[in-house]
Short mmCIF file of C-alpha atoms and ligand atoms in Angstrom, two decimals:
data_model
loop_
_atom_site.label_atom_id
_atom_site.label_comp_id
_atom_site.label_asym_id
_atom_site.label_seq_id
_atom_site.Cartn_x
_atom_site.Cartn_y
_atom_site.Cartn_z
CA MET E 1 152.70 113.84 160.41
CA THR E 2 151.24 111.28 158.13
CA ASP E 3 147.67 110.74 157.06
CA ALA E 4 146.64 107.21 158.09
CA SER E 5 143.69 107.12 156.00
CA VAL E 6 145.90 106.63 152.85
CA PRO E 7 146.49 102.79 152.34
CA ILE E 8 150.08 101.79 152.92
CA THR E 9 149.84 98.36 151.19
CA GLN E 10 147.94 97.87 148.03
CA ASP E 11 145.44 95.37 147.03
CA VAL E 12 147.58 93.79 144.19
CA LEU E 13 147.46 90.25 143.01
CA THR E 14 150.83 88.65 143.14
CA VAL E 15 151.33 85.57 141.10
CA PRO E 16 153.09 82.69 142.89
CA ARG E 17 156.24 81.53 141.52
CA LYS E 18 155.34 78.11 141.17
CA LEU E 19 152.03 77.56 139.32
CA GLN E 20 150.45 74.54 140.59
CA LEU E 21 149.99 72.93 136.98
CA GLY E 22 152.57 72.57 134.34
CA PRO E 23 156.33 72.85 134.39
CA ILE E 24 158.10 75.47 136.25
CA ASN E 25 159.61 78.29 134.60
CA LEU E 26 163.25 78.56 135.61
CA VAL E 27 163.40 82.38 134.63
CA GLY E 28 163.42 84.49 137.75
CA LEU E 29 164.37 81.96 140.25
CA PRO E 30 167.17 83.10 142.46
CA ARG E 31 170.09 80.85 142.26
CA ILE E 32 169.27 79.01 145.48
CA GLU E 33 165.80 78.29 144.37
CA LEU E 34 166.78 77.21 141.11
CA HIS E 35 169.20 74.77 142.97
CA ASP E 36 166.43 73.66 145.26
CA ALA E 37 164.04 73.18 142.31
CA LEU E 38 166.66 70.94 140.55
CA ILE E 39 166.85 68.94 143.73
CA GLU E 40 163.40 68.74 144.18
CA ALA E 41 162.83 67.38 140.81
CA GLY E 42 165.36 64.54 141.52
CA THR E 43 168.73 65.88 140.50
CA ASN E 44 171.56 64.27 142.44
CA ALA E 45 172.26 66.61 145.37
CA LYS E 46 176.16 66.46 144.84
CA GLN E 47 175.69 67.54 141.33
CA ALA E 48 172.92 70.15 141.86
CA LYS E 49 175.45 73.20 142.46
CA MET E 50 177.33 72.45 139.34
CA ARG E 51 174.25 71.94 137.37
CA THR E 52 172.62 75.20 138.54
CA GLY E 53 175.85 76.91 137.42
CA GLN E 54 175.60 75.60 134.14
CA ILE E 55 171.92 76.06 133.48
CA TRP E 56 172.33 79.69 134.90
CA GLN E 57 175.09 80.50 132.48
CA TRP E 58 172.97 79.14 129.53
CA ILE E 59 169.91 81.14 130.55
CA TYR E 60 171.53 84.44 131.54
CA GLN E 61 174.80 84.63 129.79
CA LYS E 62 174.05 82.93 126.46
CA GLY E 63 170.34 83.69 126.05
CA VAL E 64 169.42 80.10 125.63
CA ARG E 65 165.96 79.06 125.79
CA GLU E 66 166.04 75.34 124.77
CA PHE E 67 167.39 72.76 126.97
CA ASP E 68 168.47 70.76 123.79
CA GLN E 69 170.93 73.54 123.04
CA MET E 70 172.65 73.23 126.63
CA THR E 71 175.50 71.22 125.09
CA ASN E 72 177.58 70.65 128.29
CA LEU E 73 174.75 68.69 129.86
CA SER E 74 174.08 65.00 129.18
CA LYS E 75 171.46 64.15 126.58
CA ASP E 76 169.57 62.21 129.36
CA TYR E 77 169.81 65.21 131.75
CA ARG E 78 168.33 67.50 129.09
CA THR E 79 165.53 65.24 128.56
CA PHE E 80 164.92 65.00 132.39
CA LEU E 81 164.81 68.89 132.51
CA LYS E 82 162.58 69.11 129.41
CA GLU E 83 160.10 67.05 131.10
CA ARG E 84 159.77 69.01 134.18
CA PHE E 85 161.03 72.88 133.26
CA VAL E 86 160.76 75.56 130.70
CA VAL E 87 162.74 78.62 130.14
CA MET E 88 160.28 81.20 129.11
CA VAL E 89 160.24 84.97 128.74
CA PRO E 90 156.98 87.10 128.32
CA GLU E 91 155.73 87.15 124.65
CA VAL E 92 156.14 90.43 122.54
CA VAL E 93 152.79 91.29 121.00
CA SER E 94 153.98 94.25 119.09
CA LYS E 95 157.05 96.34 118.62
CA GLN E 96 157.00 100.05 117.56
CA VAL E 97 160.16 101.92 116.69
CA SER E 98 160.35 105.53 116.85
CA VAL E 99 161.92 108.00 114.40
CA ASP E 100 164.67 108.52 117.21
CA GLY E 101 165.32 104.98 117.32
CA THR E 102 163.43 104.37 120.70
CA ARG E 103 161.63 100.93 120.59
CA LYS E 104 158.61 100.27 122.48
CA TYR E 105 157.59 96.57 123.19
CA LEU E 106 154.25 95.70 124.14
CA ILE E 107 154.55 92.46 126.08
CA ARG E 108 152.03 89.87 127.36
CA ILE E 109 152.23 88.08 130.57
CA ALA E 110 150.48 85.15 132.24
CA GLY E 111 146.63 86.04 132.57
CA GLY E 112 146.71 87.94 129.23
CA HIS E 113 147.64 91.24 131.06
CA GLU E 114 149.80 93.60 129.06
CA VAL E 115 152.65 95.96 129.94
CA GLU E 116 155.35 97.98 128.12
CA THR E 117 159.10 97.95 127.98
CA VAL E 118 161.05 100.76 126.19
CA TYR E 119 164.40 100.58 124.90
CA ILE E 120 166.28 103.96 124.48
CA PRO E 121 169.48 103.99 122.26
CA GLU E 122 172.16 106.56 123.09
CA LYS E 123 175.44 107.37 121.66
CA ASP E 124 177.67 104.71 123.32
CA ARG E 125 175.10 103.15 125.54
CA GLY E 126 171.49 102.02 125.75
CA THR E 127 168.88 102.10 128.58
CA LEU E 128 166.00 99.93 128.97
CA CYS E 129 163.00 101.25 130.82
CA ILE E 130 161.29 98.40 132.51
CA SER E 131 157.81 97.73 134.20
CA SER E 132 157.34 96.29 137.61
CA GLN E 133 153.55 96.19 137.56
CA VAL E 134 150.52 96.00 135.35
CA GLY E 135 149.35 99.55 136.11
CA CYS E 136 149.71 101.29 139.29
CA THR E 137 147.85 101.84 142.33
CA LEU E 138 149.32 105.32 143.10
CA THR E 139 147.03 107.60 140.83
CA CYS E 140 149.68 110.39 140.38
CA SER E 141 147.43 113.21 138.74
CA PHE E 142 149.94 113.72 135.85
CA CYS E 143 150.74 110.04 134.94
CA HIS E 144 149.00 108.05 132.47
CA THR E 145 149.88 104.75 134.02
CA GLY E 146 148.22 105.86 137.25
CA THR E 147 144.78 105.97 135.50
CA GLN E 148 144.81 102.21 134.60
CA LYS E 149 142.46 100.38 136.67
CA LEU E 150 143.83 96.85 136.60
CA VAL E 151 146.84 96.23 138.75
CA ARG E 152 148.89 93.12 138.99
CA ASN E 153 152.41 92.69 140.40
CA LEU E 154 155.07 91.25 138.00
CA THR E 155 156.80 88.23 138.92
CA ALA E 156 160.95 88.12 138.87
CA GLY E 157 160.61 86.14 135.81
CA GLU E 158 158.49 88.59 134.10
CA ILE E 159 160.81 91.53 135.18
CA ILE E 160 164.11 90.06 134.23
CA GLY E 161 162.35 88.55 131.06
CA GLN E 162 161.86 92.10 129.79
CA VAL E 163 165.79 92.39 129.79
CA MET E 164 166.12 89.19 128.14
CA LEU E 165 163.51 89.95 125.20
CA ALA E 166 165.06 93.04 124.45
CA ARG E 167 168.43 91.51 124.32
CA ASP E 168 166.83 88.94 121.79
CA ASP E 169 165.60 91.69 119.79
CA LEU E 170 168.86 93.70 119.90
CA ASN E 171 170.49 90.48 118.98
CA GLU E 172 172.80 91.03 121.99
CA TRP E 173 173.57 87.58 123.32
CA PRO E 174 177.26 86.91 122.92
CA GLU E 175 178.64 84.55 120.16
CA PRO E 176 180.06 81.58 121.62
CA GLY E 177 183.52 82.14 122.92
CA ARG E 178 183.27 86.05 122.98
CA ASN E 179 183.43 87.73 126.31
CA PRO E 180 180.48 89.69 126.81
CA VAL E 181 181.97 92.08 129.24
CA ASN E 182 184.56 93.37 126.82
CA THR E 183 182.28 94.55 124.22
CA ALA E 184 180.34 97.79 124.14
CA ARG E 185 176.79 97.12 125.32
CA LEU E 186 173.66 98.16 123.31
CA LEU E 187 171.54 97.37 126.51
CA SER E 188 174.04 98.83 129.18
CA ASN E 189 171.47 100.31 131.60
CA ILE E 190 168.23 99.44 133.26
CA VAL E 191 165.96 102.24 134.79
CA LEU E 192 162.77 100.97 136.64
CA MET E 193 160.73 103.75 135.31
CA GLY E 194 157.92 102.03 133.40
CA MET E 195 154.66 100.97 134.53
CA GLY E 196 154.18 100.52 138.40
CA GLU E 197 155.88 101.37 141.58
CA PRO E 198 158.70 98.98 141.99
CA LEU E 199 158.76 99.38 145.78
CA TYR E 200 155.32 97.96 146.05
CA ASN E 201 156.74 94.85 144.32
CA PHE E 202 159.83 94.77 146.26
CA ASP E 203 160.91 91.16 146.46
CA ASN E 204 160.25 90.40 142.84
CA VAL E 205 162.04 93.55 141.62
CA ARG E 206 164.99 92.62 143.99
CA ASP E 207 165.21 89.01 142.75
CA ALA E 208 165.06 90.37 139.19
CA MET E 209 167.86 92.84 139.75
CA LYS E 210 170.00 90.30 141.38
CA ILE E 211 169.88 88.36 138.35
CA ALA E 212 170.71 91.25 136.13
CA MET E 213 173.55 92.18 138.26
CA ASP E 214 175.00 88.56 138.65
CA PRO E 215 178.48 88.21 137.28
CA GLU E 216 177.85 84.87 135.68
CA GLY E 217 174.89 86.22 133.67
CA ILE E 218 173.71 89.58 132.39
CA SER E 219 176.37 91.18 134.52
CA LEU E 220 175.38 94.86 134.71
CA SER E 221 177.01 96.87 137.35
CA ARG E 222 174.63 97.92 140.34
CA ARG E 223 175.52 101.57 139.10
CA ARG E 224 173.96 100.86 135.97
CA ILE E 225 170.52 100.31 137.32
CA THR E 226 168.39 102.94 138.75
CA LEU E 227 165.25 102.35 140.63
CA SER E 228 162.52 105.01 140.60
CA THR E 229 160.24 105.44 143.42
CA SER E 230 157.25 107.94 144.36
CA GLY E 231 158.38 107.72 147.77
CA VAL E 232 157.57 104.27 149.58
CA VAL E 233 159.58 105.38 152.67
CA PRO E 234 159.62 102.08 154.48
CA GLU E 235 161.15 100.23 151.66
CA ILE E 236 164.04 102.75 150.83
CA ALA E 237 166.67 101.47 153.21
CA ARG E 238 165.88 97.90 152.03
CA THR E 239 166.53 99.25 148.57
CA ALA E 240 170.07 100.30 149.60
CA THR E 241 170.89 97.14 151.57
CA GLU E 242 169.31 94.39 149.66
CA ILE E 243 169.67 95.66 145.97
CA GLY E 244 172.18 98.33 146.28
CA CYS E 245 171.33 100.11 142.93
CA LEU E 246 170.93 103.77 142.34
CA LEU E 247 167.92 105.73 143.51
CA ALA E 248 165.88 108.05 141.75
CA ILE E 249 162.83 109.73 143.51
CA SER E 250 159.62 111.30 141.97
CA PHE E 251 159.88 114.53 143.91
CA HIS E 252 157.86 116.84 141.67
CA ALA E 253 156.77 119.32 144.26
CA THR E 254 158.37 121.50 147.02
CA THR E 255 155.23 122.07 149.33
CA ASN E 256 153.30 119.23 150.74
CA GLU E 257 150.18 121.08 149.56
CA VAL E 258 151.36 120.67 145.84
CA ARG E 259 152.72 117.35 146.44
CA ASP E 260 149.65 115.78 148.04
CA GLN E 261 148.01 116.84 144.76
CA LEU E 262 150.63 115.55 142.34
CA VAL E 263 151.82 112.51 144.14
CA PRO E 264 149.13 111.23 146.45
CA ILE E 265 151.39 109.07 148.54
CA ASN E 266 152.64 112.06 149.92
CA LYS E 267 149.82 112.19 152.04
CA ARG E 268 151.18 108.92 153.68
CA TRP E 269 154.76 109.98 153.87
CA ASN E 270 155.36 113.53 153.56
CA LEU E 271 158.38 115.56 152.46
CA ASP E 272 159.96 115.72 155.75
CA THR E 273 159.70 112.13 156.24
CA LEU E 274 160.84 111.30 152.82
CA ILE E 275 163.75 113.58 152.96
CA ASP E 276 164.91 111.85 156.16
CA ALA E 277 164.98 108.57 154.54
CA LEU E 278 166.84 109.92 151.64
CA ARG E 279 169.53 111.39 153.74
CA GLU E 280 170.48 107.88 154.75
CA TYR E 281 170.19 106.24 151.31
CA PRO E 282 173.91 107.13 150.09
CA LYS E 283 175.59 106.20 153.37
CA VAL E 284 173.90 102.90 153.39
CA SER E 285 174.23 101.96 149.76
CA ASN E 286 177.48 103.51 149.19
CA SER E 287 176.13 105.05 145.96
CA GLU E 288 177.13 108.28 144.61
CA ARG E 289 174.10 110.60 144.25
CA ILE E 290 170.36 110.46 144.33
CA THR E 291 168.33 111.51 141.32
CA PHE E 292 165.65 113.87 141.95
CA GLU E 293 162.99 113.64 139.23
CA TYR E 294 160.85 116.63 138.84
CA VAL E 295 158.23 116.87 136.19
CA MET E 296 157.72 120.53 134.88
CA LEU E 297 153.97 121.48 135.05
CA LYS E 298 153.05 124.77 133.66
CA ASP E 299 151.92 127.22 136.77
CA ILE E 300 151.97 124.35 139.05
CA ASN E 301 155.36 123.68 140.45
CA ASP E 302 157.82 125.56 138.07
CA SER E 303 158.35 129.03 139.68
CA ASP E 304 161.56 130.57 140.81
CA ALA E 305 160.36 130.00 144.26
CA ASP E 306 159.84 126.25 143.73
CA ALA E 307 163.32 126.06 142.50
CA HIS E 308 164.91 127.96 145.51
CA ARG E 309 162.81 125.64 147.81
CA LEU E 310 163.88 122.39 146.13
CA VAL E 311 167.36 123.51 146.64
CA ASP E 312 166.90 124.22 150.26
CA LEU E 313 165.10 120.95 150.78
CA ILE E 314 167.80 118.69 149.29
CA LYS E 315 170.60 120.64 150.99
CA GLY E 316 173.26 118.16 152.34
CA ILE E 317 172.11 115.26 150.19
CA PRO E 318 174.50 114.29 147.17
CA ALA E 319 172.04 114.69 144.32
CA LYS E 320 171.29 115.60 140.74
CA VAL E 321 167.96 117.09 139.63
CA ASN E 322 166.52 115.51 136.57
CA LEU E 323 163.85 117.94 135.04
CA ILE E 324 161.22 116.16 133.00
CA PRO E 325 159.21 118.35 130.65
CA PHE E 326 155.67 116.97 131.33
CA ASN E 327 154.64 114.39 128.61
CA PRO E 328 150.98 114.96 127.87
CA TRP E 329 148.39 112.26 127.14
CA PRO E 330 144.78 112.52 126.03
CA GLY E 331 142.57 114.34 128.76
CA ALA E 332 145.66 115.00 130.97
CA PRO E 333 144.89 117.98 133.35
CA TYR E 334 148.34 119.58 132.97
CA GLU E 335 150.44 121.41 130.32
CA ARG E 336 154.13 121.38 129.94
CA SER E 337 156.31 124.27 131.22
CA THR E 338 157.88 126.51 128.46
CA ASN E 339 161.29 126.00 127.48
CA ASN E 340 162.36 129.32 128.86
CA ARG E 341 160.63 128.56 132.22
CA ILE E 342 162.45 125.07 132.33
CA HIS E 343 165.59 126.60 131.60
CA ALA E 344 165.33 129.38 134.36
CA PHE E 345 164.37 126.73 136.73
CA SER E 346 167.37 124.54 135.73
CA GLU E 347 169.72 127.55 136.23
CA ILE E 348 168.54 128.24 139.63
CA ILE E 349 169.43 124.69 140.73
CA TYR E 350 172.83 124.62 138.53
CA GLN E 351 173.73 127.75 140.51
CA ALA E 352 173.25 126.12 143.83
CA GLY E 353 175.74 123.46 142.79
CA TYR E 354 173.68 120.51 141.32
CA ALA E 355 173.43 119.00 138.03
CA SER E 356 170.18 119.92 136.47
CA PRO E 357 169.85 118.27 133.05
CA VAL E 358 166.63 118.47 131.37
CA ARG E 359 165.41 115.10 130.16
CA LYS E 360 165.08 114.97 126.42
CA PRO E 361 161.63 113.47 125.53
CA ARG E 362 162.22 110.21 123.64
CA GLY E 363 159.70 108.22 121.43
CA GLU E 364 156.94 110.56 121.85
CA ASP E 365 155.71 109.62 118.46
CA ILE E 366 155.20 106.08 119.57
CA PHE E 367 153.72 107.37 122.88
CA ALA E 368 156.75 105.69 124.84
CA ALA E 369 157.98 108.98 126.75
CA CYS E 370 158.05 108.93 130.61
CA GLY E 371 154.62 108.53 132.26
CA GLN E 372 152.83 107.73 128.96
CA LEU E 373 152.91 103.90 129.48
CA LYS E 374 149.59 102.10 129.76
CA SER E 375 148.75 99.07 128.15
CA ALA E 376 147.30 99.14 124.62
CA THR E 377 143.79 97.64 125.67
CA GLU E 378 143.41 100.19 128.34
CA ARG E 379 144.42 103.16 126.32
CA GLU E 380 141.89 102.08 123.70
CA ARG E 381 139.17 101.73 126.21
CA LYS E 382 139.85 105.09 127.63
CA SER E 383 139.79 106.66 124.04
CA ARG E 384 136.55 105.04 122.89
CA LYS E 385 134.97 106.29 126.25
CA GLU E 386 136.43 109.83 125.43
CA ILE E 387 135.21 109.48 122.05
CA SER E 388 131.63 108.62 122.99
CA ALA E 389 131.66 111.37 125.76
CA GLU E 390 132.40 113.66 122.95
CA THR E 391 130.09 112.70 120.44
CA GLY E 392 127.30 111.58 122.74
CA LEU E 393 127.17 108.06 121.13
N1 SAH O 1 156.32 104.57 139.80
C1 SAH O 1 157.63 104.91 139.63
C2 SAH O 1 158.47 104.75 138.37
C3 SAH O 1 157.53 105.05 137.16
S1 SAH O 1 157.59 106.54 136.62
C4 SAH O 1 157.59 106.56 139.94
O1 SAH O 1 156.81 107.02 140.07
O2 SAH O 1 158.83 106.94 140.28
C5 SAH O 1 159.10 107.43 135.87
C6 SAH O 1 159.13 108.76 136.03
O3 SAH O 1 158.11 109.35 135.22
C7 SAH O 1 158.70 109.30 137.45
O4 SAH O 1 159.34 110.26 137.89
C8 SAH O 1 157.22 109.83 137.16
O5 SAH O 1 156.84 110.82 138.14
C9 SAH O 1 157.39 110.56 135.71
N2 SAH O 1 156.12 110.68 134.96
C10 SAH O 1 155.04 110.19 135.14
N3 SAH O 1 154.00 110.70 134.36
C11 SAH O 1 154.74 111.80 133.46
C12 SAH O 1 154.22 112.49 132.65
N4 SAH O 1 153.28 112.62 132.12
N5 SAH O 1 155.33 113.31 132.04
C13 SAH O 1 156.59 113.34 132.44
N6 SAH O 1 156.98 112.56 133.58
C14 SAH O 1 155.97 111.76 134.00
FE1 SF4 O 2 152.45 105.08 139.70
FE2 SF4 O 2 154.80 106.41 139.10
FE3 SF4 O 2 152.82 106.93 137.69
FE4 SF4 O 2 152.82 107.67 140.22
S1 SF4 O 2 154.29 108.29 138.60
S2 SF4 O 2 151.05 106.70 139.12
S3 SF4 O 2 153.94 106.01 141.34
S4 SF4 O 2 153.84 105.00 137.89
#
């Protein structure tokens, strides 16, 4: 049974791809739309396919933003492009670097909104945690992003733009003549685990991830991209067929009663409905395993009984369980489970045959850990409110 009183679609502002005024930004357009935009602007139809390929490679393989640097195009054609188009990624407002090397970028997008992107370096790889919305409509009770009022969907350009600006900062665009595929990547993985619910912005997320996977561009394997959802059931099958990336699911509870409290979307699509959709995912996407994310909240969802119930629920699904120690934020109504509890919980899952790693919190000193992302201005507003509540001023 589902609760029809919880809204399925959310009232979020989606920015049209082509703004009425000013030049069109080419970043984020799927190949076919780039092709059509070139023709619409007056490019010779016979040449449009070749031009699309050339411009695509400059933007996504070489990281070039200025048409003047696209040296295999004629001077006249570069001028033609310059008058009609731009190649733009969001502006980095600030960058913070943690003692553990994690980098957090605060970026500004059209309309002056802010979102955060986090780069997490590891030994021989690096993961970029990207945002899909400004804020989130879903109000999970343990998540800081969910307390942010303002919500807008990011465009595909703003989503793939986060990958591009991180590569700028990491200085990872290939030197001319160097084959990017044969060198170890600093930015080797993408997780859609920043701000927002990616499946409530499906089309833009899909278009951006297609660009990330395109072999003539950023060229990341679909197995290096993980989309995390709180459980938007009707979009799960499309994630398999239209994107084909790996799936992570914010599970967090083993009874509907508790999950209703933690992840309110459960009132719309409950555990049974969710599990049914997940059973189909690996078959449709041909992917290996689903990651079950499970935030460890003291005395809420961390008992031995929970661990056993979790194992029962996921029986038969190729899975791994990622335990996330709760990352606190000011005013959060929960505490992190103790280390002993987390390890006892992990052990039960491991004994049942599932990998059950405990996620190491990264970037805590710069407030960049899972579930802590919230735009700086919003955070400021909240803390001022809190201060006035405390002081009575
Ligand atoms: N909206 C998507 C993706 C973003 S959140 C989703 O919910 O899946 C990425 C992960 O961090 C999710 O599993 C989320 O539930 C978890 N998370 C949120 N707040 C957290 C917190 N304070 N501490 C630890 N994990 C948190
Ligand atoms: Fe939104 Fe995910 Fe946070 Fe829930 S956990 S409020 S779905 S960002």
